GROMACS .gro file of C-alpha atoms in nm:
model
  236
    1MET     CA    1   0.382  -5.195  -3.354
    2SER     CA    2   0.364  -5.177  -3.731
    3GLU     CA    3   0.460  -4.877  -3.945
    4ALA     CA    4   0.095  -4.815  -4.023
    5GLN     CA    5  -0.012  -4.808  -3.658
    6GLY     CA    6   0.214  -4.526  -3.544
    7SER     CA    7   0.171  -4.151  -3.587
    8GLU     CA    8   0.455  -3.923  -3.692
    9TYR     CA    9   0.479  -3.813  -3.328
   10ASP     CA   10   0.518  -4.174  -3.216
   11LYS     CA   11   0.791  -4.236  -3.474
   12LEU     CA   12   0.981  -3.924  -3.368
   13PHE     CA   13   0.979  -3.984  -2.992
   14TYR     CA   14   0.963  -4.365  -2.979
   15PRO     CA   15   1.169  -4.482  -3.279
   16PHE     CA   16   1.256  -4.814  -3.113
   17LEU     CA   17   0.891  -4.919  -3.151
   18PHE     CA   18   0.915  -4.906  -3.529
   19GLU     CA   19   1.248  -5.075  -3.592
   20GLY     CA   20   1.098  -5.366  -3.780
   21GLY     CA   21   0.901  -5.665  -3.665
   22LYS     CA   22   0.686  -5.702  -3.358
   23ALA     CA   23   0.795  -5.498  -3.059
   24ASP     CA   24   0.924  -5.688  -2.759
   25VAL     CA   25   0.710  -5.542  -2.481
   26ALA     CA   26   0.943  -5.665  -2.208
   27GLU     CA   27   1.240  -5.503  -2.380
   28VAL     CA   28   1.054  -5.174  -2.421
   29LEU     CA   29   0.951  -5.172  -2.054
   30ALA     CA   30   1.308  -5.251  -1.954
   31GLU     CA   31   1.433  -4.951  -2.154
   32VAL     CA   32   1.171  -4.724  -1.997
   33ARG     CA   33   1.262  -4.849  -1.649
   34HIS     CA   34   1.633  -4.797  -1.714
   35SER     CA   35   1.572  -4.443  -1.845
   36THR     CA   36   1.358  -4.356  -1.542
   37LEU     CA   37   1.614  -4.485  -1.295
   38GLU     CA   38   1.894  -4.295  -1.472
   39LYS     CA   39   1.698  -3.971  -1.437
   40CYS     CA   40   1.640  -4.043  -1.068
   41HIS     CA   41   2.010  -4.108  -1.010
   42GLU     CA   42   2.099  -3.783  -1.190
   43VAL     CA   43   1.870  -3.562  -0.985
   44VAL     CA   44   1.973  -3.724  -0.655
   45ALA     CA   45   2.339  -3.666  -0.747
   46LEU     CA   46   2.265  -3.302  -0.834
   47ARG     CA   47   2.076  -3.244  -0.510
   48ARG     CA   48   2.372  -3.383  -0.318
   49ALA     CA   49   2.616  -3.164  -0.513
   50THR     CA   50   2.401  -2.857  -0.442
   51LEU     CA   51   2.383  -2.939  -0.072
   52ALA     CA   52   2.756  -3.013  -0.047
   53GLU     CA   53   2.850  -2.669  -0.179
   54PHE     CA   54   2.562  -2.451  -0.060
   55GLU     CA   55   2.433  -2.605   0.264
   56GLU     CA   56   2.538  -2.308   0.477
   57GLN     CA   57   2.391  -2.059   0.228
   58ILE     CA   58   2.059  -2.246   0.215
   59VAL     CA   59   2.029  -2.238   0.595
   60ALA     CA   60   2.141  -1.875   0.615
   61ALA     CA   61   1.902  -1.769   0.337
   62GLY     CA   62   1.612  -1.947   0.507
   63GLU     CA   63   1.693  -1.775   0.838
   64ALA     CA   64   1.720  -1.434   0.669
   65MET     CA   65   1.386  -1.487   0.492
   66MET     CA   66   1.224  -1.591   0.819
   67HIS     CA   67   1.343  -1.275   0.994
   68ALA     CA   68   1.218  -1.064   0.701
   69PHE     CA   69   0.874  -1.226   0.713
   70ALA     CA   70   0.862  -1.187   1.092
   71ASN     CA   71   0.909  -0.814   1.033
   72GLY     CA   72   0.627  -0.792   0.778
   73ALA     CA   73   0.812  -0.852   0.451
   74LEU     CA   74   0.649  -0.911   0.114
   75LEU     CA   75   0.821  -1.163  -0.116
   76LEU     CA   76   0.844  -1.093  -0.490
   77ALA     CA   77   0.930  -1.401  -0.700
   78PHE     CA   78   1.012  -1.404  -1.071
   79GLY     CA   79   1.165  -1.603  -1.356
   80ASN     CA   80   1.113  -1.697  -1.721
   81GLY     CA   81   0.949  -2.007  -1.868
   82GLY     CA   82   0.981  -2.304  -1.635
   83SER     CA   83   1.143  -2.073  -1.381
   84ALA     CA   84   0.828  -1.858  -1.391
   85THR     CA   85   0.622  -2.160  -1.289
   86ASP     CA   86   0.871  -2.229  -1.008
   87ALA     CA   87   0.826  -1.869  -0.892
   88GLN     CA   88   0.449  -1.920  -0.898
   89ASP     CA   89   0.485  -2.243  -0.699
   90ILE     CA   90   0.692  -2.064  -0.434
   91VAL     CA   91   0.425  -1.796  -0.401
   92ALA     CA   92   0.139  -2.049  -0.394
   93GLU     CA   93   0.306  -2.242  -0.112
   94LEU     CA   94   0.368  -1.924   0.086
   95LEU     CA   95   0.004  -1.818   0.053
   96ASP     CA   96  -0.131  -2.169   0.113
   97PRO     CA   97   0.147  -2.349   0.305
   98PRO     CA   98   0.147  -2.731   0.287
   99PHE     CA   99   0.357  -2.757   0.603
  100PRO     CA  100   0.218  -2.853   0.946
  101GLY     CA  101   0.150  -2.537   1.142
  102GLY     CA  102   0.230  -2.317   0.841
  103ARG     CA  103   0.054  -1.984   0.809
  104PRO     CA  104  -0.003  -1.770   0.499
  105LEU     CA  105   0.282  -1.531   0.420
  106PRO     CA  106   0.258  -1.235   0.178
  107ALA     CA  107   0.403  -1.304  -0.166
  108ILE     CA  108   0.352  -1.205  -0.532
  109SER     CA  109   0.466  -1.375  -0.852
  110LEU     CA  110   0.569  -1.104  -1.099
  111THR     CA  111   0.457  -1.306  -1.403
  112ASN     CA  112   0.094  -1.332  -1.290
  113ASP     CA  113  -0.031  -1.002  -1.433
  114ILE     CA  114  -0.002  -1.057  -1.808
  115ALA     CA  115  -0.124  -0.706  -1.885
  116VAL     CA  116   0.168  -0.558  -1.689
  117VAL     CA  117   0.421  -0.801  -1.838
  118THR     CA  118   0.312  -0.732  -2.197
  119ALA     CA  119   0.276  -0.356  -2.143
  120VAL     CA  120   0.626  -0.318  -1.999
  121GLY     CA  121   0.770  -0.561  -2.253
  122ASN     CA  122   0.612  -0.369  -2.539
  123ASP     CA  123   0.676  -0.017  -2.413
  124VAL     CA  124   1.019  -0.029  -2.249
  125GLY     CA  125   1.160  -0.375  -2.325
  126TYR     CA  126   1.127  -0.729  -2.191
  127GLU     CA  127   1.439  -0.688  -1.978
  128ASN     CA  128   1.238  -0.447  -1.760
  129VAL     CA  129   0.925  -0.655  -1.694
  130PHE     CA  130   1.035  -0.753  -1.342
  131LEU     CA  131   1.239  -0.443  -1.262
  132ARG     CA  132   0.939  -0.211  -1.303
  133GLN     CA  133   0.732  -0.424  -1.068
  134VAL     CA  134   1.011  -0.434  -0.809
  135ILE     CA  135   1.015  -0.052  -0.818
  136ALA     CA  136   0.638  -0.043  -0.767
  137PHE     CA  137   0.595  -0.314  -0.504
  138GLY     CA  138   0.929  -0.342  -0.324
  139HIS     CA  139   1.017  -0.172   0.004
  140PRO     CA  140   1.321  -0.193   0.233
  141GLY     CA  141   1.315  -0.523   0.417
  142ASP     CA  142   1.110  -0.705   0.153
  143ILE     CA  143   1.241  -1.014  -0.031
  144ALA     CA  144   1.324  -1.052  -0.402
  145LEU     CA  145   1.368  -1.411  -0.520
  146GLY     CA  146   1.483  -1.464  -0.879
  147VAL     CA  147   1.500  -1.803  -1.049
  148SER     CA  148   1.712  -1.869  -1.360
  149THR     CA  149   1.847  -2.201  -1.486
  150SER     CA  150   2.135  -2.024  -1.665
  151GLY     CA  151   2.199  -1.753  -1.408
  152ASN     CA  152   2.218  -1.508  -1.699
  153SER     CA  153   1.855  -1.399  -1.747
  154ALA     CA  154   1.887  -1.024  -1.799
  155ASN     CA  155   1.541  -0.935  -1.666
  156VAL     CA  156   1.594  -1.145  -1.351
  157LEU     CA  157   1.936  -0.995  -1.280
  158LEU     CA  158   1.818  -0.637  -1.341
  159ALA     CA  159   1.527  -0.690  -1.101
  160LEU     CA  160   1.759  -0.827  -0.832
  161GLU     CA  161   1.997  -0.534  -0.879
  162GLN     CA  162   1.704  -0.292  -0.842
  163ALA     CA  163   1.583  -0.479  -0.534
  164LYS     CA  164   1.926  -0.442  -0.376
  165LYS     CA  165   1.911  -0.066  -0.440
  166GLN     CA  166   1.578  -0.063  -0.259
  167GLN     CA  167   1.736  -0.239   0.042
  168MET     CA  168   1.552  -0.565  -0.011
  169LEU     CA  169   1.683  -0.912   0.075
  170THR     CA  170   1.796  -1.064  -0.258
  171ILE     CA  171   1.807  -1.436  -0.329
  172GLY     CA  172   1.881  -1.623  -0.651
  173LEU     CA  173   1.849  -1.984  -0.765
  174THR     CA  174   2.070  -2.076  -1.060
  175GLY     CA  175   2.211  -2.368  -1.263
  176TYR     CA  176   2.501  -2.442  -1.499
  177GLU     CA  177   2.801  -2.252  -1.351
  178GLY     CA  178   2.581  -1.992  -1.184
  179GLY     CA  179   2.625  -1.728  -1.454
  180LYS     CA  180   2.620  -1.356  -1.383
  181MET     CA  181   2.385  -1.400  -1.088
  182LEU     CA  182   2.632  -1.611  -0.891
  183ARG     CA  183   2.903  -1.349  -0.947
  184SER     CA  184   2.682  -1.047  -0.880
  185LYS     CA  185   2.728  -0.845  -0.563
  186ALA     CA  186   2.359  -0.755  -0.582
  187LEU     CA  187   2.259  -1.096  -0.445
  188ASP     CA  188   2.274  -1.162  -0.074
  189TYR     CA  189   2.243  -1.536  -0.138
  190CYS     CA  190   2.277  -1.730  -0.462
  191ILE     CA  191   2.231  -2.108  -0.455
  192ASN     CA  192   2.358  -2.290  -0.762
  193SER     CA  193   2.274  -2.639  -0.886
  194PRO     CA  194   2.574  -2.724  -1.107
  195SER     CA  195   2.436  -2.902  -1.414
  196ASP     CA  196   2.388  -2.829  -1.784
  197HIS     CA  197   2.063  -3.028  -1.808
  198ILE     CA  198   1.767  -2.795  -1.752
  199PRO     CA  199   1.514  -3.054  -1.624
  200ARG     CA  200   1.762  -3.174  -1.360
  201ILE     CA  201   1.844  -2.813  -1.263
  202GLN     CA  202   1.476  -2.734  -1.216
  203GLU     CA  203   1.422  -3.045  -1.006
  204ALA     CA  204   1.715  -2.954  -0.782
  205GLN     CA  205   1.596  -2.593  -0.757
  206ALA     CA  206   1.253  -2.717  -0.648
  207THR     CA  207   1.422  -2.910  -0.369
  208VAL     CA  208   1.612  -2.597  -0.265
  209TYR     CA  209   1.311  -2.369  -0.248
  210HIS     CA  210   1.099  -2.628  -0.069
  211THR     CA  211   1.380  -2.655   0.185
  212LEU     CA  212   1.382  -2.276   0.223
  213LEU     CA  213   1.007  -2.276   0.281
  214GLU     CA  214   1.036  -2.548   0.545
  215ILE     CA  215   1.311  -2.355   0.724
  216ILE     CA  216   1.099  -2.039   0.720
  217HIS     CA  217   0.790  -2.205   0.864
  218PHE     CA  218   0.983  -2.409   1.120
  219LEU     CA  219   1.166  -2.102   1.253
  220LEU     CA  220   0.854  -1.883   1.251
  221ASN     CA  221   0.666  -2.145   1.451
  222GLU     CA  222   0.958  -2.178   1.690
  223GLN     CA  223   0.976  -1.801   1.739
  224GLN     CA  224   0.601  -1.778   1.786
  225GLN     CA  225   0.606  -2.049   2.052
  226LYS     CA  226   0.887  -1.872   2.238
  227GLU     CA  227   0.711  -1.537   2.227
  228GLN     CA  228   0.381  -1.689   2.337
  229ALA     CA  229   0.563  -1.851   2.626
  230ASN     CA  230   0.693  -1.506   2.719
  231GLY     CA  231   0.348  -1.351   2.680
  232HIS     CA  232   0.420  -1.170   2.354
  233GLU     CA  233   0.267  -1.188   2.008
  234ILE     CA  234   0.488  -1.227   1.701
  235HIS     CA  235   0.512  -0.905   1.500
  236ARG     CA  236   0.295  -0.926   1.188
   0.00000   0.00000   0.00000
């Protein structure tokens, strides 16, 4: 590709295409393939590291969430930026489960109401945007699930601390070294994906929460089958 053919964007993100002469397509494709495979190896390694250290916590958290839902719990999920979209994904898959035999479970993403987020952020500070909603929506036995790649997001931690005060089940997903969330006594379960690369952390966290959702639906179905066999309906 010649100098004249490329935009400034192209030159910034794909400099190897403009390093003089005609680009070797095979070489470029080889570089892309190598980069893709490296990313795949990294996320697989991080998933394994997360499982190795937190397997028991993942299973225990899934079981605790299942029991909460079986008793009528509402799940509140929250995070910032990419973690906000992960929280929304968790809620979407609880309301419209992609798992065989899955049934809708009550959940709210605390970033969805932009009027509330901007009002609280403007009036009392951004660190309170989730806390205020936990106060309003949360009840004993409900679930608070906070997502933070650093583990140090002040608004996420404050909301989890408030949820604990309100006798809710508190769960955190973190990265890096786990930050303040991993060390906080306000969290019943905190599952950390130990990496300093945010995209890899988010990919590992997605694996964790999908695993939690599968555990929840599997155990709920199992409980429902047992209770139906005994002539009882599961408590809704």
